[in-house]
mmCIF file of C-alpha atoms in Angstrom:
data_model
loop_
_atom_site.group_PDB
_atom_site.id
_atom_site.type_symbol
_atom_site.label_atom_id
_atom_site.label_comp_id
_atom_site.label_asym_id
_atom_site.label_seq_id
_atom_site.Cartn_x
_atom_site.Cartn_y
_atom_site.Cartn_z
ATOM 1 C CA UNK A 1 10.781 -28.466 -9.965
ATOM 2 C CA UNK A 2 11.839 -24.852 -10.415
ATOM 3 C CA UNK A 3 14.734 -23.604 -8.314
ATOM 4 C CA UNK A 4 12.460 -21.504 -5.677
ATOM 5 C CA UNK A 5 15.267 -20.245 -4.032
ATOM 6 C CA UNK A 6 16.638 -18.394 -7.364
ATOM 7 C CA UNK A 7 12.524 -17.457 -8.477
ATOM 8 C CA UNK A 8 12.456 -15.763 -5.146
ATOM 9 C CA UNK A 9 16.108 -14.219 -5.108
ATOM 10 C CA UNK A 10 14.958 -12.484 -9.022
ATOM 11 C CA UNK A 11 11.570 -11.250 -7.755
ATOM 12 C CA UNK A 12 12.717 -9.907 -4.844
ATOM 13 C CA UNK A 13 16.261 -8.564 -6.031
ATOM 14 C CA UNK A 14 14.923 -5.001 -4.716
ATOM 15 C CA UNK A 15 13.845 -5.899 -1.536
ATOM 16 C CA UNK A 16 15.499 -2.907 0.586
ATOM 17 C CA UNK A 17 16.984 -4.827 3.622
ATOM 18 C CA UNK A 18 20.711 -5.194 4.812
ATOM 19 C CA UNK A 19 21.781 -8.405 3.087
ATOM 20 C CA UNK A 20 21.660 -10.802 5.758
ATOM 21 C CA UNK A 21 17.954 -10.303 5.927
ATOM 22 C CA UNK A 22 17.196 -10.386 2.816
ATOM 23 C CA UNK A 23 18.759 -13.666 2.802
ATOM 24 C CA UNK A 24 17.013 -15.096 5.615
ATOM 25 C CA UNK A 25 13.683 -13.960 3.635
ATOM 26 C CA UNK A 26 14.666 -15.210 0.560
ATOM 27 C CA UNK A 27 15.289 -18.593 1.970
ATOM 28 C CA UNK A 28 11.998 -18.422 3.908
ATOM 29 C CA UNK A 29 10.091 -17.796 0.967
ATOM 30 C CA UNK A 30 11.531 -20.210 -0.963
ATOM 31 C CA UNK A 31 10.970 -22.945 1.569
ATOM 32 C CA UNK A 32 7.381 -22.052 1.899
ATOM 33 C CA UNK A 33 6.996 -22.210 -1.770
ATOM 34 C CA UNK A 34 8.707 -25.907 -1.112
ATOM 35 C CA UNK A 35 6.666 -26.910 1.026
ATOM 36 C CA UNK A 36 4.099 -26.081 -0.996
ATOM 37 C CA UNK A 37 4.858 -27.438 -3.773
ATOM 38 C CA UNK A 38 5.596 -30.691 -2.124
ATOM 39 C CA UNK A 39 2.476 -30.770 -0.565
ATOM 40 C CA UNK A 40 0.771 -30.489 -3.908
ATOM 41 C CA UNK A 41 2.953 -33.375 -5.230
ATOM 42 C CA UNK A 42 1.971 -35.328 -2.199
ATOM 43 C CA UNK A 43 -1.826 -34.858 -2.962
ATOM 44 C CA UNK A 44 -1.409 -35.815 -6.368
ATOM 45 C CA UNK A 45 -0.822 -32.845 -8.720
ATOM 46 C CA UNK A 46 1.401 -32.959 -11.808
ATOM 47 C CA UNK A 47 4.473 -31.431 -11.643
ATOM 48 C CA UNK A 48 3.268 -28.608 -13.831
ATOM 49 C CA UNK A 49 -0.322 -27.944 -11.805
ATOM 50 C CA UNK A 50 1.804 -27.982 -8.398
ATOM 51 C CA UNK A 51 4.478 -25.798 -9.772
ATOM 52 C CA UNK A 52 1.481 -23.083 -11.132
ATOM 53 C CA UNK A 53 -0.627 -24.037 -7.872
ATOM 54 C CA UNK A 54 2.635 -23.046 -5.478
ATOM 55 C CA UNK A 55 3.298 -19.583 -7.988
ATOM 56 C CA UNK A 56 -0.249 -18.631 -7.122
ATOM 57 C CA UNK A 57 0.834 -17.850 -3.474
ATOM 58 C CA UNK A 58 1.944 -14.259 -4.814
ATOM 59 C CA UNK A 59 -0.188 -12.753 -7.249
ATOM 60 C CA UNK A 60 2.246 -9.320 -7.307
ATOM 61 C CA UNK A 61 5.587 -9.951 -5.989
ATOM 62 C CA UNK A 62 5.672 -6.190 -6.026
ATOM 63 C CA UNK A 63 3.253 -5.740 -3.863
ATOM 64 C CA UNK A 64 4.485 -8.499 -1.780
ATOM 65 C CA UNK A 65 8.322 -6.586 -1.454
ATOM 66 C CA UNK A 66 7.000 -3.321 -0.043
ATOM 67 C CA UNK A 67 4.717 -5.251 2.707
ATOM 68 C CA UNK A 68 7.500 -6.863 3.704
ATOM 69 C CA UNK A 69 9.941 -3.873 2.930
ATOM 70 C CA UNK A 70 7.198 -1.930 5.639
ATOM 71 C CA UNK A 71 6.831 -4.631 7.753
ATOM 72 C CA UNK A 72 10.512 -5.316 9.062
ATOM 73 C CA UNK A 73 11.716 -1.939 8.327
ATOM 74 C CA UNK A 74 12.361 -0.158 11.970
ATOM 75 C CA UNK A 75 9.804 3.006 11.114
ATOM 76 C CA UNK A 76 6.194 1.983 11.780
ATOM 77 C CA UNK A 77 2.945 2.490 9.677
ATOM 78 C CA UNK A 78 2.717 6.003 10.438
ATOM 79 C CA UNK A 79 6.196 7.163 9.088
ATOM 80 C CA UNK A 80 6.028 4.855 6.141
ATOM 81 C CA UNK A 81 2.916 6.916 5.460
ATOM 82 C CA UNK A 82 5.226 10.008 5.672
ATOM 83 C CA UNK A 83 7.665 8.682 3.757
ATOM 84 C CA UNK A 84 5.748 7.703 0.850
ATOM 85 C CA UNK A 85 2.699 10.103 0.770
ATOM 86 C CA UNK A 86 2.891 13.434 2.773
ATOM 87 C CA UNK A 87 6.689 14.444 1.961
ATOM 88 C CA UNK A 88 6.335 13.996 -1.733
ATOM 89 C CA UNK A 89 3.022 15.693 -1.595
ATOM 90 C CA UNK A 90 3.932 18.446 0.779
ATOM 91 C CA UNK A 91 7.173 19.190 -1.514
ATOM 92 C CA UNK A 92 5.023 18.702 -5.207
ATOM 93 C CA UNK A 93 2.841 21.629 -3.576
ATOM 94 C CA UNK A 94 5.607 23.667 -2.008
ATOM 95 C CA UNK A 95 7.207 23.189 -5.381
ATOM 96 C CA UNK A 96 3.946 24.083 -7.289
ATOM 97 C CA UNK A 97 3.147 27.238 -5.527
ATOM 98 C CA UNK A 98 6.362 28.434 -5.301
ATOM 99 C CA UNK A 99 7.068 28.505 -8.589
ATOM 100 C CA UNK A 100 3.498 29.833 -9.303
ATOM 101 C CA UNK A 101 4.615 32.531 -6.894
ATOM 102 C CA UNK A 102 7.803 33.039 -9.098
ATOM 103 C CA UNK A 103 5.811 33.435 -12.461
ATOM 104 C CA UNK A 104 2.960 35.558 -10.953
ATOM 105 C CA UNK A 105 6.288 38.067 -9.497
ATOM 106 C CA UNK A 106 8.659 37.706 -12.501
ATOM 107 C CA UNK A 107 6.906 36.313 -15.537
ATOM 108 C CA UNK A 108 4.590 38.196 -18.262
ATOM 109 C CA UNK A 109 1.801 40.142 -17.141
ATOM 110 C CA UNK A 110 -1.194 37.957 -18.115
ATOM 111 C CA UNK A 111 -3.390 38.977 -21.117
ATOM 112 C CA UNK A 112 -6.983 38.766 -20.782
ATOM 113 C CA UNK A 113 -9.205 37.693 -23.374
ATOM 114 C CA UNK A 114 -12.676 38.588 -23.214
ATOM 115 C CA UNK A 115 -15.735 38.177 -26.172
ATOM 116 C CA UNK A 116 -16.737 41.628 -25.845
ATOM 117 C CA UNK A 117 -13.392 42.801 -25.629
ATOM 118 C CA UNK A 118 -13.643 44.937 -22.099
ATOM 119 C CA UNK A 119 -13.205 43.523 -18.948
ATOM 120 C CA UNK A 120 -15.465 43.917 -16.252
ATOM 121 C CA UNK A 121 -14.572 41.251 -13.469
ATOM 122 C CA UNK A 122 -11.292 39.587 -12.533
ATOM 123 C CA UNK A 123 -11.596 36.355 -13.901
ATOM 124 C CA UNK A 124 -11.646 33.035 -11.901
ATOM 125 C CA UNK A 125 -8.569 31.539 -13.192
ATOM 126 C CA UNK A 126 -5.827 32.710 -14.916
ATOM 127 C CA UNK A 127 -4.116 30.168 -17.037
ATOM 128 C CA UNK A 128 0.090 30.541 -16.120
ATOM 129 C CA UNK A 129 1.359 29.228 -19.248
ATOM 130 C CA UNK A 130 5.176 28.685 -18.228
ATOM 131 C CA UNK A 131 3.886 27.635 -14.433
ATOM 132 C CA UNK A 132 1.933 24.809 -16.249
ATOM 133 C CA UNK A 133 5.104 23.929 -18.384
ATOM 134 C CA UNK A 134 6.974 24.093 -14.921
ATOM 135 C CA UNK A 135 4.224 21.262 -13.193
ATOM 136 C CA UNK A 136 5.668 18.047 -15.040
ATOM 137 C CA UNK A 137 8.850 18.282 -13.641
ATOM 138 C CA UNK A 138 7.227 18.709 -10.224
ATOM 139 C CA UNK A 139 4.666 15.865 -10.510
ATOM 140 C CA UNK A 140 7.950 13.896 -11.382
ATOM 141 C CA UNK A 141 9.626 14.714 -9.130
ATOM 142 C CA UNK A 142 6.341 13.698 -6.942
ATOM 143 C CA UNK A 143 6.151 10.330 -8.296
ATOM 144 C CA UNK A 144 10.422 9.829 -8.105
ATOM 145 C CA UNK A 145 10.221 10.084 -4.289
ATOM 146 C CA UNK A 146 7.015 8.395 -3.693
ATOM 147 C CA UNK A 147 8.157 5.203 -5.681
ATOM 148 C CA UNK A 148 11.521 6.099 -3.921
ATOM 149 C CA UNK A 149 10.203 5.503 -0.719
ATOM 150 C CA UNK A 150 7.950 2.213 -1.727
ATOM 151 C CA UNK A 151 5.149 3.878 -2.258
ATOM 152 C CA UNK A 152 1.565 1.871 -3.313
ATOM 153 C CA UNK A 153 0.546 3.057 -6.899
ATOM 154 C CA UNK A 154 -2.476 5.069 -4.576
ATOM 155 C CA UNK A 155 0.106 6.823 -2.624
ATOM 156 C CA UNK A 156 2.588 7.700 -6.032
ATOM 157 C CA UNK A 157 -0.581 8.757 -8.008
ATOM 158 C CA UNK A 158 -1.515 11.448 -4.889
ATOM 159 C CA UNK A 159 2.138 12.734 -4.625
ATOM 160 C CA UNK A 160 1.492 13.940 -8.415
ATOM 161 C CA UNK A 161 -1.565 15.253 -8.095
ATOM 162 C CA UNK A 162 -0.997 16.618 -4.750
ATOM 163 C CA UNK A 163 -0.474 20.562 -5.677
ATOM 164 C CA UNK A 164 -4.124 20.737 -6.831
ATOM 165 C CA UNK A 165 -5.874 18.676 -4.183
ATOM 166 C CA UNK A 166 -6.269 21.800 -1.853
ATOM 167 C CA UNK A 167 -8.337 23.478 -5.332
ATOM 168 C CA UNK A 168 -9.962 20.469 -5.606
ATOM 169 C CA UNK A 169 -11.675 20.612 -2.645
ATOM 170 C CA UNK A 170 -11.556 24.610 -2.549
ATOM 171 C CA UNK A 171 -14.092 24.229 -5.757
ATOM 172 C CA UNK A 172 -15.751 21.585 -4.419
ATOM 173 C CA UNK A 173 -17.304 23.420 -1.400
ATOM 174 C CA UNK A 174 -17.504 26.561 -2.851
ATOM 175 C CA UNK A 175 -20.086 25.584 -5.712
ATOM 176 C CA UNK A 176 -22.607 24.202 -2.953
ATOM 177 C CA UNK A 177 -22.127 27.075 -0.503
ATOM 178 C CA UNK A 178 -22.629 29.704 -3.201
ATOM 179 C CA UNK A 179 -25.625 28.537 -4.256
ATOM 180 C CA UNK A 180 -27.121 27.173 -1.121
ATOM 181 C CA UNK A 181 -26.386 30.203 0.765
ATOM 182 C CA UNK A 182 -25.633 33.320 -1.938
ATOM 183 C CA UNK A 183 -29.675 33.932 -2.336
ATOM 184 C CA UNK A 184 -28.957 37.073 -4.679
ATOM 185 C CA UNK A 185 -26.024 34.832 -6.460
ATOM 186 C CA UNK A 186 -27.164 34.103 -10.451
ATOM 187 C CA UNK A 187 -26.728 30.367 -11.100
ATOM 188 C CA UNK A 188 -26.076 31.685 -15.334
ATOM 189 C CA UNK A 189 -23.357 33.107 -13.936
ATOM 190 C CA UNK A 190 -21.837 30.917 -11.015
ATOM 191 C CA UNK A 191 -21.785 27.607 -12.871
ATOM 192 C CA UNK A 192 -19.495 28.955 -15.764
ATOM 193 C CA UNK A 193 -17.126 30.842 -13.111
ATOM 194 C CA UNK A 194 -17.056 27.763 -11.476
ATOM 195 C CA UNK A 195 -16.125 25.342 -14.257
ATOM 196 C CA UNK A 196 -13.707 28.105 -15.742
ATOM 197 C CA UNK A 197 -12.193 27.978 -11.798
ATOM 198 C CA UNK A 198 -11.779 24.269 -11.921
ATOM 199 C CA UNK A 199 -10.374 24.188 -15.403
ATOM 200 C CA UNK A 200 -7.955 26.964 -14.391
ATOM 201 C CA UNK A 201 -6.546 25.755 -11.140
ATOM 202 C CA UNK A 202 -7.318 21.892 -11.302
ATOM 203 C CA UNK A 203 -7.905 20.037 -14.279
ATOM 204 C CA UNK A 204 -4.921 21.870 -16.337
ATOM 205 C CA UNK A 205 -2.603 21.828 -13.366
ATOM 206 C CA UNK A 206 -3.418 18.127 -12.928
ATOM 207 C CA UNK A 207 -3.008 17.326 -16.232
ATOM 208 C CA UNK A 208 0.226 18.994 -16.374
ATOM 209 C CA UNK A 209 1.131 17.593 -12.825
ATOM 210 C CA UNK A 210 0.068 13.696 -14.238
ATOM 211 C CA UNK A 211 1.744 14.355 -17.506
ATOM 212 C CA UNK A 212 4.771 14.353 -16.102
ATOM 213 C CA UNK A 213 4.483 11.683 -12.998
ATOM 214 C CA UNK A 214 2.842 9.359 -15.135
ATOM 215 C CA UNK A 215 5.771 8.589 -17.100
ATOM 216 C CA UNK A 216 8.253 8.626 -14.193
ATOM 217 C CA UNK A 217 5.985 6.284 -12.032
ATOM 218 C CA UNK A 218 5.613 3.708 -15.015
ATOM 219 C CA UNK A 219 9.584 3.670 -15.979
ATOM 220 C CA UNK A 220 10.223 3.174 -12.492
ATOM 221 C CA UNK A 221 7.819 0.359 -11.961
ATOM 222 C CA UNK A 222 8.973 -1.136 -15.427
ATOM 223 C CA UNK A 223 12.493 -0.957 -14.256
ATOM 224 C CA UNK A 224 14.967 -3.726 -14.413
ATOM 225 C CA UNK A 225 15.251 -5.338 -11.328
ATOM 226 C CA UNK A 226 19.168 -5.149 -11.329
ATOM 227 C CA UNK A 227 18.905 -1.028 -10.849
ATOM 228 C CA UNK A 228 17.229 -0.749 -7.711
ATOM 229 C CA UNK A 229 16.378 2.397 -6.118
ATOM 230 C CA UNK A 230 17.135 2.130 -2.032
ATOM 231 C CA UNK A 231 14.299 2.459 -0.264
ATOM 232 C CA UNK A 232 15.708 2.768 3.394
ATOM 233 C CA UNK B 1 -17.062 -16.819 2.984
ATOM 234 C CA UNK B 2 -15.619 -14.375 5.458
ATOM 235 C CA UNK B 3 -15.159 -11.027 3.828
ATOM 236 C CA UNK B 4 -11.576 -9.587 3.782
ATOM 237 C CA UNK B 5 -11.985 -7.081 6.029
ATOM 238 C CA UNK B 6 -12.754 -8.959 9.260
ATOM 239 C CA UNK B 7 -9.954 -11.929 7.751
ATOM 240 C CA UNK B 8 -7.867 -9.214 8.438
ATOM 241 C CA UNK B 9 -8.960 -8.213 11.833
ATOM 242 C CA UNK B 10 -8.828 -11.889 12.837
ATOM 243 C CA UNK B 11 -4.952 -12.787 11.319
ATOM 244 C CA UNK B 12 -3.128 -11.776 14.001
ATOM 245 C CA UNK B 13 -5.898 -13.849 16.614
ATOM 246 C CA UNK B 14 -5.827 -16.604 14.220
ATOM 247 C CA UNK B 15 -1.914 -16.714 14.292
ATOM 248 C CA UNK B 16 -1.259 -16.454 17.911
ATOM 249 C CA UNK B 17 -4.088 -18.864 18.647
ATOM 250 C CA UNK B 18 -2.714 -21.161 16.393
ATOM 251 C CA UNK B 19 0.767 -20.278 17.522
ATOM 252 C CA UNK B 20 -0.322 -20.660 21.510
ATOM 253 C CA UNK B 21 -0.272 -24.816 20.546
ATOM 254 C CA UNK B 22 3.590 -25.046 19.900
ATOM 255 C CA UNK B 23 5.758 -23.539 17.462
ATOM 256 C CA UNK B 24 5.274 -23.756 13.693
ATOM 257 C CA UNK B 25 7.316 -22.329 10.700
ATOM 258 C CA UNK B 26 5.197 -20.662 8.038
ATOM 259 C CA UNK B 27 3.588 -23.150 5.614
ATOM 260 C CA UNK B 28 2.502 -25.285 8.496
ATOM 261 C CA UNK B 29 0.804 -22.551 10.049
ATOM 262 C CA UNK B 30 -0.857 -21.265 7.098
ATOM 263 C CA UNK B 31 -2.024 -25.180 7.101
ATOM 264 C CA UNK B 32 -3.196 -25.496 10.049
ATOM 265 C CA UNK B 33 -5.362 -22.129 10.212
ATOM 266 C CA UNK B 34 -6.662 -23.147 7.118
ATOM 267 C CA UNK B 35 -7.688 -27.048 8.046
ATOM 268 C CA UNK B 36 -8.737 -25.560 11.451
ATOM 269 C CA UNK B 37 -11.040 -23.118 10.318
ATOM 270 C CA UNK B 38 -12.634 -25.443 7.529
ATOM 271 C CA UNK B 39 -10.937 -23.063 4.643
ATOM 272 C CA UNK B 40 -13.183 -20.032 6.099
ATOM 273 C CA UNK B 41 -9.043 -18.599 6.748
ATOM 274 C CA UNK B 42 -6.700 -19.105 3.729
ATOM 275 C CA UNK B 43 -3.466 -17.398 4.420
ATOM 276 C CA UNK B 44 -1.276 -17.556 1.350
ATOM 277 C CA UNK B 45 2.583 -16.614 1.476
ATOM 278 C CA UNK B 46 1.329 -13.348 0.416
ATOM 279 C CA UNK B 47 -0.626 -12.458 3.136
ATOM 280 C CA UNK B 48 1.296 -14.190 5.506
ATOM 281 C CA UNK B 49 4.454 -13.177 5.810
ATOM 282 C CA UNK B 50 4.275 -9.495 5.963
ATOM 283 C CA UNK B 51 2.027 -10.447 8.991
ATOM 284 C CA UNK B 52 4.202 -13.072 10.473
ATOM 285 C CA UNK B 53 7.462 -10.256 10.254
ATOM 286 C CA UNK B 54 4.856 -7.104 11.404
ATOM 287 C CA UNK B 55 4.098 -9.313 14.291
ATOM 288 C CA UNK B 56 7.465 -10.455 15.377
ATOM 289 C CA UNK B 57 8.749 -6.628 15.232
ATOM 290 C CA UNK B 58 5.877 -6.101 17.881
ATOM 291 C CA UNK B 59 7.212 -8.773 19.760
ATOM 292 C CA UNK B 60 4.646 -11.348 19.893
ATOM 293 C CA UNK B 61 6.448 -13.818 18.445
ATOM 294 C CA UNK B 62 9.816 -14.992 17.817
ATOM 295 C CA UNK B 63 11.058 -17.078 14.600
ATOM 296 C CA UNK B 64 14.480 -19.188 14.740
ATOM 297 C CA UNK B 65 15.965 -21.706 12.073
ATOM 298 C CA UNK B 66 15.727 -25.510 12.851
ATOM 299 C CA UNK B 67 16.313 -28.142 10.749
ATOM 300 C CA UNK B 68 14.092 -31.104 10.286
ATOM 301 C CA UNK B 69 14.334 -34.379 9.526
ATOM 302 C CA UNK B 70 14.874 -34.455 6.430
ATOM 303 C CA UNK B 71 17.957 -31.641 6.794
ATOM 304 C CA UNK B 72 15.344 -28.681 5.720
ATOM 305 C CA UNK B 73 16.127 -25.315 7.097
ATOM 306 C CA UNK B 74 12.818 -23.940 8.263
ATOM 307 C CA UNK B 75 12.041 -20.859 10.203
ATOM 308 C CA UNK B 76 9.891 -21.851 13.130
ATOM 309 C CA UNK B 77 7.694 -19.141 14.910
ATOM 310 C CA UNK B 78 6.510 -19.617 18.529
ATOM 311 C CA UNK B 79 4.365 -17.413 20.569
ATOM 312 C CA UNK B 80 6.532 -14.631 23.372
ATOM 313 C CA UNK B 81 5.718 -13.852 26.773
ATOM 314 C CA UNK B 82 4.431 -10.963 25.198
ATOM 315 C CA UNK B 83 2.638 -12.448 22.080
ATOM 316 C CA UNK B 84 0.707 -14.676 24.838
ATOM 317 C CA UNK B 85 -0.190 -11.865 27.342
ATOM 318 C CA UNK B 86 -1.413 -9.481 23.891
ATOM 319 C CA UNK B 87 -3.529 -13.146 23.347
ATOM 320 C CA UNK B 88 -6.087 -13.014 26.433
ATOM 321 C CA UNK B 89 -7.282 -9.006 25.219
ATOM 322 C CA UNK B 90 -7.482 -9.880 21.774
ATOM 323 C CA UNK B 91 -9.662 -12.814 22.488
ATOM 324 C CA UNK B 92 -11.475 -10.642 24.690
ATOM 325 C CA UNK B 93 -11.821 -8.055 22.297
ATOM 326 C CA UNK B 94 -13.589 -10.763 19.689
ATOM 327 C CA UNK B 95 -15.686 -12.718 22.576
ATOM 328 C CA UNK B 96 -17.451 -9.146 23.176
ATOM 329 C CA UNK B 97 -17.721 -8.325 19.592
ATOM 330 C CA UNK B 98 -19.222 -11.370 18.566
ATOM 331 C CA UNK B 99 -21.671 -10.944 21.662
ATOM 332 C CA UNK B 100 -22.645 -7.858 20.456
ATOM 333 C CA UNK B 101 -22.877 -8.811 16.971
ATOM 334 C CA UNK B 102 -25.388 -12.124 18.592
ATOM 335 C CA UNK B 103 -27.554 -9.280 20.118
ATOM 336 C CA UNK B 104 -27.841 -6.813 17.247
ATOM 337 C CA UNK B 105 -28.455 -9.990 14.729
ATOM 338 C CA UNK B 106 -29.613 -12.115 16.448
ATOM 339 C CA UNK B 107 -27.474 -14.576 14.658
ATOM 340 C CA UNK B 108 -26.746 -17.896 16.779
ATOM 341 C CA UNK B 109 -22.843 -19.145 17.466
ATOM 342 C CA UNK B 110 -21.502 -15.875 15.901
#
């Protein structure tokens, strides 16, 4: 019979709690997983079956540590919800347009490349080169706090991609509207503007944005369990 | 099978229901929601215990150590003052639903 007590203590080494309460959980677990497992004996498994019968009560102890960590923490749903999605995402986008702000003010004027050569529109996007080299850092940062704060892999993934949400949906209306309601519009010419708009301002961005949370979300989930980040 | 949306709804009913009969620590009432609803409920440790702690920050119930018979430290839950008076709406709340669900289905003993 495996020592449930010290299965539960290792999966849960993270578990952001004062001590004493992590204890008490750790001890409650374990018993449960006892009781289980005794249970199983008692009803004639093997030692083996009941053993991998009682380890199927968690299918992600992950998972299982942040519904706890959000379930005896003092803040309720709401704030958790702060914590993990709306700060991160409201900072990844302060973040994003400031420095966008920053390049537009300080950095190179941008060169426009046309086929004919002349320019005779503003274009839909402008591709910021060193704003898009800025956006990893920001989407990790994005993901650091989100994970930080126990975030779900849902919540972590929309902290990176955040900054271009608002585009998102910005393109997303405006290609029905224009050509529901723009009778004079030319479709030739709003379906390219559009997809050159959401290249532009989303799908780079994001990729940049992803690029860099990616990594930072899956070294953090990878991490040892002996460096925990606090989540309180 | 129920799906796992309304399981969800009906955890906390099922718990304090369960609960309202005496005090129980966790396995046992996982057990006994599961024998008592002929499997349709499963709560695993999982699912349980972020429930179980959610509910006993709300104040419906209370958990304390005891130790049994056999010199096993178990955390026993029982129902508060509070977890019974949040009981009688709750089972309200289902009685009506499931009446309304019997009229729009027409689906007996739902």
């Amino acid at each position: 019979m495996p020592d449930w007590q010290e299965l539960v203590r290792r999966e849960l080494a993270c578990l952001a709690l004062e001590p004493h309460e992590r204890a008490e959980v750790i001890e409650e677990l374990a018993a449960h997983l006892d009781d289980a497992f005794e249970d199983l004996r008692q009803r004639g498994l093997t030692e083996d079956d009941a053993v991998q019968r009682s380890l199927r009560e968690v299918k992600d102890w992950r998972d299982l540590r942040r519904n706890i960590q959000n379930a005896r923490r003092k803040e309720n749903i709401m704030s958790n919800r702060v914590t993990q999605l709306w700060l991160p995402g409201f900072l990844t986008f302060t973040l994003a347009m400031g420095f966008l702000a920053l390049v537009q003010h300080f950095g190179p004027r941008p060169i426009f490349f046309t086929a004919s050569g002349t320019l005779r529109m503003r274009p839909p996007a402008t591709i910021y080169i060193p704003w898009l080299l800025s956006l990893p850092l920001v989407g990790a940062l994005g993901a650091f706090l989100s994970h930080r704060a126990g975030g779900s892999r849902r919540a972590v993934l929309a902290s990176i991609a955040f900054p271009v949400v608002p585009y998102l949906v910005f393109f997303l209306l405006l290609l029905p509207f224009a050509l529901t309601f723009e009778k004079h519009a030319r479709r030739d010419i709003i379906l390219p503007l559009f997809l050159i708009g959401l290249i532009g301002w989303v799908l780079l961005p994001g990729a940049a944005l992803l690029a860099g949370g990616l990594p930072v979300q899956l070294f953090l989930s990878r991490r040892p369990r002996s460096s925990c980040v606090a989540t309180h | 099978m129920i799906g796992t949306g309304i399981k969800r709804g009906t955890a906390e009913l099922a718990i304090l229901s369960v609960l309202e009969n005496g005090p129980l620590h966790g396995y046992e009432l996982a057990r006994r929601i599961e024998r008592q609803t002929r499997g349709a409920l499963r709560f695993t440790l999982a699912s349980l215990y972020p429930l179980l702690y959610r509910m006993e920050k709300q104040g419906w119930v209370r958990g304390a150590w005891e130790t049994s018979g056999s010199r096993r430290r178990r955390r026993c839950y029982r129902l508060t003052p509070q977890g019974k008076k949040k009981l009688s709406p709750i089972r309200e709340e289902w009685a009506e639903l499931f009446r309304a669900l019997r009229l729009l289905t027409k689906v007996s003993n739902a």
